[in-house]
mmCIF file of N, CA and C and ligand atoms in Angstrom:
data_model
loop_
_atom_site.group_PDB
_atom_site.id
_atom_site.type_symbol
_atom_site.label_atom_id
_atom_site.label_comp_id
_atom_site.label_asym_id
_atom_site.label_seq_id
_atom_site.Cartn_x
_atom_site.Cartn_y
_atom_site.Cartn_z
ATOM 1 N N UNK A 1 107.718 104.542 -57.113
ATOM 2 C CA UNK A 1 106.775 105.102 -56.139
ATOM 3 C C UNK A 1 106.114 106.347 -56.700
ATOM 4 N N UNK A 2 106.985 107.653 -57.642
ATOM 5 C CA UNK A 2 106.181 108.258 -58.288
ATOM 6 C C UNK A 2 105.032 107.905 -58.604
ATOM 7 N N UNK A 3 105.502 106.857 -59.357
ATOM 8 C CA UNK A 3 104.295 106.800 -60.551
ATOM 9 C C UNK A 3 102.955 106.357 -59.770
ATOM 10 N N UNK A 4 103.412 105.237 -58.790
ATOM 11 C CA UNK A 4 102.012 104.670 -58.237
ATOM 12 C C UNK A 4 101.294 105.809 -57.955
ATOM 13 N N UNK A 5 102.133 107.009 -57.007
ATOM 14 C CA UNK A 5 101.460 108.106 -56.688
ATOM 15 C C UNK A 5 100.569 108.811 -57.525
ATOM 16 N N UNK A 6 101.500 109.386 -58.613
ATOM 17 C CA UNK A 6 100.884 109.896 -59.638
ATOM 18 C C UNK A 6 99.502 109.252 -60.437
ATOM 19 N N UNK A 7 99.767 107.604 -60.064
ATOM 20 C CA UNK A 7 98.376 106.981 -60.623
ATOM 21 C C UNK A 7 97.383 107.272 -59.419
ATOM 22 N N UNK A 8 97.699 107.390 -58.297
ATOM 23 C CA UNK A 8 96.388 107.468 -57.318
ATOM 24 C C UNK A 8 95.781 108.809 -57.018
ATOM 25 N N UNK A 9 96.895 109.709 -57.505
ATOM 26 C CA UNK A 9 96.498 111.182 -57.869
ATOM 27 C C UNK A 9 95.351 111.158 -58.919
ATOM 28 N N UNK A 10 95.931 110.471 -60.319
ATOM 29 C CA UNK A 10 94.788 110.343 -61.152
ATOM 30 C C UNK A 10 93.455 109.935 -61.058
ATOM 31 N N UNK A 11 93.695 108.704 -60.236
ATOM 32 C CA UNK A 11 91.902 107.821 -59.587
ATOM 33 C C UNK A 11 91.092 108.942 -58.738
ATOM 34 N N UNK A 12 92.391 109.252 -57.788
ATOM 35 C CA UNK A 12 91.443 110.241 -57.123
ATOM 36 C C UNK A 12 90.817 111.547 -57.474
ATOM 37 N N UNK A 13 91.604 111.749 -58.533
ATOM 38 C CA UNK A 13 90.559 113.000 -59.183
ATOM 39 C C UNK A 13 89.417 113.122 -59.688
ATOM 40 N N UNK A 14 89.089 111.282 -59.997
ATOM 41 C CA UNK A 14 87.602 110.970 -60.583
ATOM 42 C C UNK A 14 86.961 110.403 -59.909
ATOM 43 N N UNK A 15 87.576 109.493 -58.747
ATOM 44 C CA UNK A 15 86.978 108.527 -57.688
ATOM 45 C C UNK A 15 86.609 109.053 -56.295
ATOM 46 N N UNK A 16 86.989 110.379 -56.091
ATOM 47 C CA UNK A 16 87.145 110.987 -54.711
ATOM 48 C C UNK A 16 85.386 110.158 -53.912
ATOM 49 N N UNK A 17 84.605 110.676 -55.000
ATOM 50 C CA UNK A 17 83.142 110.633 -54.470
ATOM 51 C C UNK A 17 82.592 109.026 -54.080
ATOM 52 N N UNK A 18 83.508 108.101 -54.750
ATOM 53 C CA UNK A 18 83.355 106.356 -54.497
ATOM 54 C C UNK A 18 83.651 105.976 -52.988
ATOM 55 N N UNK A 19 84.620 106.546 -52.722
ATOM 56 C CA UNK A 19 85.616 106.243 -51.546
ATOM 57 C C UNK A 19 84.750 105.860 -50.665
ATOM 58 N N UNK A 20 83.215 105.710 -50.223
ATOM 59 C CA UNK A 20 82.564 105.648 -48.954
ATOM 60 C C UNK A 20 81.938 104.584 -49.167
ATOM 61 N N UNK A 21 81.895 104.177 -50.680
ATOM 62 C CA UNK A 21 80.525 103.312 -51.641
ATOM 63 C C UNK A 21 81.319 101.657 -51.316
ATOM 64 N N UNK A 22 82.540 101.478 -50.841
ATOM 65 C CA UNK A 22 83.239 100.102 -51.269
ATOM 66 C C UNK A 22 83.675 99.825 -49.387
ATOM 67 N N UNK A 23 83.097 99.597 -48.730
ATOM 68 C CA UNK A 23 83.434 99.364 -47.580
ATOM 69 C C UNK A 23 84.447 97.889 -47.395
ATOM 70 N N UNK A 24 84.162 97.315 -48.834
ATOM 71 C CA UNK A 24 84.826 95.792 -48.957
ATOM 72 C C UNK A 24 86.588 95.976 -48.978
ATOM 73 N N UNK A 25 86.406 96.862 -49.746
ATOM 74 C CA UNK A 25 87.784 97.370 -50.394
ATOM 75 C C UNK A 25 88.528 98.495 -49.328
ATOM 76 N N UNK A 26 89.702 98.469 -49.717
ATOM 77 C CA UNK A 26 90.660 99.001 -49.265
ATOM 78 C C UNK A 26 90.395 100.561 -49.877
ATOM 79 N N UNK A 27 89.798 101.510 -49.283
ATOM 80 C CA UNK A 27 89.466 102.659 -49.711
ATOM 81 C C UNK A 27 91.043 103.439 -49.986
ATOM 82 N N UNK A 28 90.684 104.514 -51.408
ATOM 83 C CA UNK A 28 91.586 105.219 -52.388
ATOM 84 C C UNK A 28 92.081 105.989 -50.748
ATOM 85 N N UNK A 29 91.472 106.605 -49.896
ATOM 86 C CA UNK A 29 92.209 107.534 -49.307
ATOM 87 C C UNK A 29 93.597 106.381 -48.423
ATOM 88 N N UNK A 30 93.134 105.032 -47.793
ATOM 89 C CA UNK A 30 93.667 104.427 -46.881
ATOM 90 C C UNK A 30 95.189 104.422 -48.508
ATOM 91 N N UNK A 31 94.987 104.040 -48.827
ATOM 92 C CA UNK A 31 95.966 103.498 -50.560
ATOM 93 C C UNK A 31 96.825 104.927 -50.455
ATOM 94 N N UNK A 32 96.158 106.101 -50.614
ATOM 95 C CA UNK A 32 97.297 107.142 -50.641
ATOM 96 C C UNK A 32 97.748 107.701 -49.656
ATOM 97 N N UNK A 33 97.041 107.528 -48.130
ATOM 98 C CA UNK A 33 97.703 107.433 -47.146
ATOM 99 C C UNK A 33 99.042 106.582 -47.123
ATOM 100 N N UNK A 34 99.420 105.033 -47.562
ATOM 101 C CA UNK A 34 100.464 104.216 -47.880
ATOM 102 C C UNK A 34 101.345 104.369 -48.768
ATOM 103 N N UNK A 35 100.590 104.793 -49.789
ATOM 104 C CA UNK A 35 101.638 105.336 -50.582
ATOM 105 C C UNK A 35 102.705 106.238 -50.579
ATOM 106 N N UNK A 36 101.618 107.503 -50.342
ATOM 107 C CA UNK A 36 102.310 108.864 -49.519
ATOM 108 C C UNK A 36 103.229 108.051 -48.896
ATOM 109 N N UNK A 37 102.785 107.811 -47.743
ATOM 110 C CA UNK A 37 104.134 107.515 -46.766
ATOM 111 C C UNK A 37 105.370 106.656 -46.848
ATOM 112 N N UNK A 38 105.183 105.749 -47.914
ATOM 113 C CA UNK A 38 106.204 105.201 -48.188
ATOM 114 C C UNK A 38 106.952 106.052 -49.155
ATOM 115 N N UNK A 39 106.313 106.898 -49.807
ATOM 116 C CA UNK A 39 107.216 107.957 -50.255
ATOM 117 C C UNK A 39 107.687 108.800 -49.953
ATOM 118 N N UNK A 40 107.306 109.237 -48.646
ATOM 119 C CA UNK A 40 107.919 109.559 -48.375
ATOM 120 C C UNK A 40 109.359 109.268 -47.417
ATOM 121 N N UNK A 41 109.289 108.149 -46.890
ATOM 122 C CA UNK A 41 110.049 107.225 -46.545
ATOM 123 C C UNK A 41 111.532 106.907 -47.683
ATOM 124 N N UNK A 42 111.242 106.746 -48.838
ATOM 125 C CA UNK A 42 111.939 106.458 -49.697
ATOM 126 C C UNK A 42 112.885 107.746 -50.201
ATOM 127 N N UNK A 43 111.733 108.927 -49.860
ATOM 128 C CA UNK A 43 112.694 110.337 -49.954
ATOM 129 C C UNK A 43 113.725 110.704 -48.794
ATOM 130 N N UNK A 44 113.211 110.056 -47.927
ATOM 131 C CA UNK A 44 114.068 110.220 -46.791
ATOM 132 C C UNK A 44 115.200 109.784 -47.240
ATOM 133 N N UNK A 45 115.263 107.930 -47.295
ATOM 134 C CA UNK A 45 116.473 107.558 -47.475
ATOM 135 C C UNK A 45 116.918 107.902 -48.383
ATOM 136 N N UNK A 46 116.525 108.280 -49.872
ATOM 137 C CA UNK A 46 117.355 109.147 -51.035
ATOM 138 C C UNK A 46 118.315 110.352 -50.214
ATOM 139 N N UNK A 47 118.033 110.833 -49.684
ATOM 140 C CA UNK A 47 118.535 112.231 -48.480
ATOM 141 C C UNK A 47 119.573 111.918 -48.028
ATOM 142 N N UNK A 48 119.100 110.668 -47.201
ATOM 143 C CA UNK A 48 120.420 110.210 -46.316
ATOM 144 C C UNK A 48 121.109 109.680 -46.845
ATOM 145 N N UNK A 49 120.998 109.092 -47.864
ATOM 146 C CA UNK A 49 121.837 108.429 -49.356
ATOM 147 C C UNK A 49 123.257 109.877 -49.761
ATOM 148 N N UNK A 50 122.438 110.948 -50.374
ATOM 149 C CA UNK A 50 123.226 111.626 -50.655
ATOM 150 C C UNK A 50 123.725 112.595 -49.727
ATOM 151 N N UNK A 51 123.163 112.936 -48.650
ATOM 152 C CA UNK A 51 124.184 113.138 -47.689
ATOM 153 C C UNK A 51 125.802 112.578 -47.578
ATOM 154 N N UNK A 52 125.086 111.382 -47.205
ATOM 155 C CA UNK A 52 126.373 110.567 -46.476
ATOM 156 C C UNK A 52 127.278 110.499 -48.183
ATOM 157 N N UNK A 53 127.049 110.372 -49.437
ATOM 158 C CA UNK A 53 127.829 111.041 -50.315
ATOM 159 C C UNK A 53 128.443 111.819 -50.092
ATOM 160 N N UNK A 54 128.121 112.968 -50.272
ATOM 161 C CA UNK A 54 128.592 113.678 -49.952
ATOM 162 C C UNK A 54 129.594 114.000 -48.942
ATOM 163 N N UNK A 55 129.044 113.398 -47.507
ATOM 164 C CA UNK A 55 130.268 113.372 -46.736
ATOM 165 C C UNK A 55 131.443 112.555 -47.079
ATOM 166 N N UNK A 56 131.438 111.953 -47.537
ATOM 167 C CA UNK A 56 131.906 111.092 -48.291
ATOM 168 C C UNK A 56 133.001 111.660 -49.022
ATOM 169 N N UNK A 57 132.399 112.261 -50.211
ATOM 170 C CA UNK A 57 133.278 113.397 -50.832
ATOM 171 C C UNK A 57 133.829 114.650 -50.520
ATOM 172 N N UNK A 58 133.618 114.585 -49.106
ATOM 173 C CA UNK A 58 134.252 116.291 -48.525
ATOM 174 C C UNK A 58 135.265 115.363 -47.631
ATOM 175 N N UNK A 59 135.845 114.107 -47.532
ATOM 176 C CA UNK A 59 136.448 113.355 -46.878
ATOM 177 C C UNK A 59 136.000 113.313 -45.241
ATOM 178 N N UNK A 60 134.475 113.547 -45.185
ATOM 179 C CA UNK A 60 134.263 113.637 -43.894
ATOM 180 C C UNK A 60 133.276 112.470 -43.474
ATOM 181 N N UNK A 61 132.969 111.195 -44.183
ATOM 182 C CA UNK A 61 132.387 110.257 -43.976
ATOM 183 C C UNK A 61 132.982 109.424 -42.867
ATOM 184 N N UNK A 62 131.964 109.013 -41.800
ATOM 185 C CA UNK A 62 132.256 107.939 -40.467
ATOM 186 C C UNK A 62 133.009 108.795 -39.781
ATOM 187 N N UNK A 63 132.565 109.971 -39.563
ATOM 188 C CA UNK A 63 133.128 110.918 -39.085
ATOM 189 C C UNK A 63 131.657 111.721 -37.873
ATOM 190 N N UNK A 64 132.152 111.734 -36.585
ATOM 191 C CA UNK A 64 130.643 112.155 -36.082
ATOM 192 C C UNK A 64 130.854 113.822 -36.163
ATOM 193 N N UNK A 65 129.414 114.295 -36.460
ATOM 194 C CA UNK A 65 129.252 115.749 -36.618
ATOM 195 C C UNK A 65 129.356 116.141 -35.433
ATOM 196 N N UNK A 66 129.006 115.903 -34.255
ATOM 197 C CA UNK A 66 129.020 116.531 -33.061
ATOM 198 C C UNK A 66 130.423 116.815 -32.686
ATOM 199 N N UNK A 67 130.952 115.472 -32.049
ATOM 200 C CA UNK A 67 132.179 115.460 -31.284
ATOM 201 C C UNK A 67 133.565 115.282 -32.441
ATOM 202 N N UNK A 68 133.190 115.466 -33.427
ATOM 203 C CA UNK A 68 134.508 115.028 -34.526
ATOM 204 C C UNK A 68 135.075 114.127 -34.713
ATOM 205 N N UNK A 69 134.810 112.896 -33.456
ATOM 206 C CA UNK A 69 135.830 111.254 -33.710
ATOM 207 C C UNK A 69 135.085 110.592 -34.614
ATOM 208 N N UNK A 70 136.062 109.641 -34.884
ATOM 209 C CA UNK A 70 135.249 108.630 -35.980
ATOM 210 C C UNK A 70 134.195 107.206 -35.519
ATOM 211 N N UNK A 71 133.456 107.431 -36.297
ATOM 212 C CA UNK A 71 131.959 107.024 -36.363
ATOM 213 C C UNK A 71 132.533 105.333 -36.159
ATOM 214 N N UNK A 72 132.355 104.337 -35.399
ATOM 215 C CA UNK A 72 133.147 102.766 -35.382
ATOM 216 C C UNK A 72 132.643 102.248 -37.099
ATOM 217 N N UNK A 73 133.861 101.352 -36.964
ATOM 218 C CA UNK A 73 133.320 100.772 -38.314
ATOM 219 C C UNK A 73 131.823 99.508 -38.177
ATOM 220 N N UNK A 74 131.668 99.131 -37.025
ATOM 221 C CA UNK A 74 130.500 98.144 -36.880
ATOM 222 C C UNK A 74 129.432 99.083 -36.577
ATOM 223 N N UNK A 75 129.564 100.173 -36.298
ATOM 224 C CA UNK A 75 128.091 101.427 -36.193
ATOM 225 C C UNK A 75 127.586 101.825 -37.087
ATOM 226 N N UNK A 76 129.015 101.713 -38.405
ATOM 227 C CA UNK A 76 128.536 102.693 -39.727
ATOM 228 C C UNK A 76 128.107 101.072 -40.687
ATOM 229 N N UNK A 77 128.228 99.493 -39.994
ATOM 230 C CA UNK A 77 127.873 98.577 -41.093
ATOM 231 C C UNK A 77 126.392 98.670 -40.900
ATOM 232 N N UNK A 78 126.196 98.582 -39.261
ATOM 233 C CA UNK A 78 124.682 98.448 -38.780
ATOM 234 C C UNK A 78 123.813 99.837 -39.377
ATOM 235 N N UNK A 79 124.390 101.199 -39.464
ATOM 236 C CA UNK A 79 123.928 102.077 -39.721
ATOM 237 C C UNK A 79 124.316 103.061 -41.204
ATOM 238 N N UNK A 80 124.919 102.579 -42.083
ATOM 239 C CA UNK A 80 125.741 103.429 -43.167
ATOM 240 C C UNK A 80 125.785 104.772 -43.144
ATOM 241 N N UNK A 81 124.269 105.172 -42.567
ATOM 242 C CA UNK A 81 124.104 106.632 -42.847
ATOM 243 C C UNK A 81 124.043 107.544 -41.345
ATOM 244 N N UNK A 82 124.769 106.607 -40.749
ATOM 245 C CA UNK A 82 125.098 107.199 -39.159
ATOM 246 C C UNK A 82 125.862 108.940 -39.706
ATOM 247 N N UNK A 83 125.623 110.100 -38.755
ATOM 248 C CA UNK A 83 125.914 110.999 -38.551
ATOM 249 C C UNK A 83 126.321 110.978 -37.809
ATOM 250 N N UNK A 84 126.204 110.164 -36.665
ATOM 251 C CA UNK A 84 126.915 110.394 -35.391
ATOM 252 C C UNK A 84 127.748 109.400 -34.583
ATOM 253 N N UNK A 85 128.359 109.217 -33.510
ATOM 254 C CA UNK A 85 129.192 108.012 -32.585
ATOM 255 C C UNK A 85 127.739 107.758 -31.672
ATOM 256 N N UNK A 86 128.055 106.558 -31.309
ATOM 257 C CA UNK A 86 127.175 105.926 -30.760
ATOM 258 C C UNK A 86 126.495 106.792 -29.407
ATOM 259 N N UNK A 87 127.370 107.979 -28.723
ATOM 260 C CA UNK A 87 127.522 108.668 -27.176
ATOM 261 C C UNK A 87 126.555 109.505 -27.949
ATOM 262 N N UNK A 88 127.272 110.329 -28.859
ATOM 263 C CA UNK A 88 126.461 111.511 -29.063
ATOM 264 C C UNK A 88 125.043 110.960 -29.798
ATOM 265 N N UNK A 89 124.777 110.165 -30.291
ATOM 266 C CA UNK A 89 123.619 109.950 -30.985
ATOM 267 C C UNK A 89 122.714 109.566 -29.444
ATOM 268 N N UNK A 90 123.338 108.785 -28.527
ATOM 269 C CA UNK A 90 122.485 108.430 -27.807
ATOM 270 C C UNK A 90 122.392 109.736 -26.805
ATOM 271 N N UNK A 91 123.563 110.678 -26.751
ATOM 272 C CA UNK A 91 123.204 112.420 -26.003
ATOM 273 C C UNK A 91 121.736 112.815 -26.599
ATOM 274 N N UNK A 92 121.856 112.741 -28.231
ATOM 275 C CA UNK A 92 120.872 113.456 -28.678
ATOM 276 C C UNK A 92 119.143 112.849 -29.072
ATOM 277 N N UNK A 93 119.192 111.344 -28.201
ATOM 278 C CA UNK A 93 117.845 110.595 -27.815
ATOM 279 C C UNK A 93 117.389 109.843 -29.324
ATOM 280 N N UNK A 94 118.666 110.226 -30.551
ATOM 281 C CA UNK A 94 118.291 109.119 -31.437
ATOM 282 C C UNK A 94 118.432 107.744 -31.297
HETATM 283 ZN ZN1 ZN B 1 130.254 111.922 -31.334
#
């Protein structure tokens, strides 16, 4: 995903002024609008990736942050990167 980015960074530094000329096409801004966001999407889950590592390694994984009980094991298959028990996640409108 970098890189695509980094390539539409590049187009757009020379193409900015095209973007209005191709009504056929999928215009550079709509492209790095998607991109962007799937990257940022992908940074997210990198996050929640090493989070839940981490909890992991502090022996505090499937463990809810709020109330301290443990996270069910069918909450953490549906969700891996659950932070919370099903009560408190749904207390806190996630
Ligand atoms: Zn809880």
């Amino acid at each position: 995903m970098d890189e695509a980015v980094a390539d539409l960074r590049a187009d757009r530094g020379s193409a900015v002024a095209d973007d209005e000329h191709d009504p056929e096409g999928v215009t550079l801004s709509g492209e790095w609008a998607r991109a962007t966001a799937l990257q940022d999407a992908a940074r997210r889950e990198i996050g929640e990736i090493d989070d839940a590592l981490q909890r992991w390694e502090a022996g505090a994984y499937g463990v809810c942050g709020d109330c301290g009980r443990g996270i069910p094991v069918a909450r953490l298959r549906a969700r891996p990167f659950a932070t919370r028990c099903i009560a408190c996640a749904e207390k806190a409108g996630a």
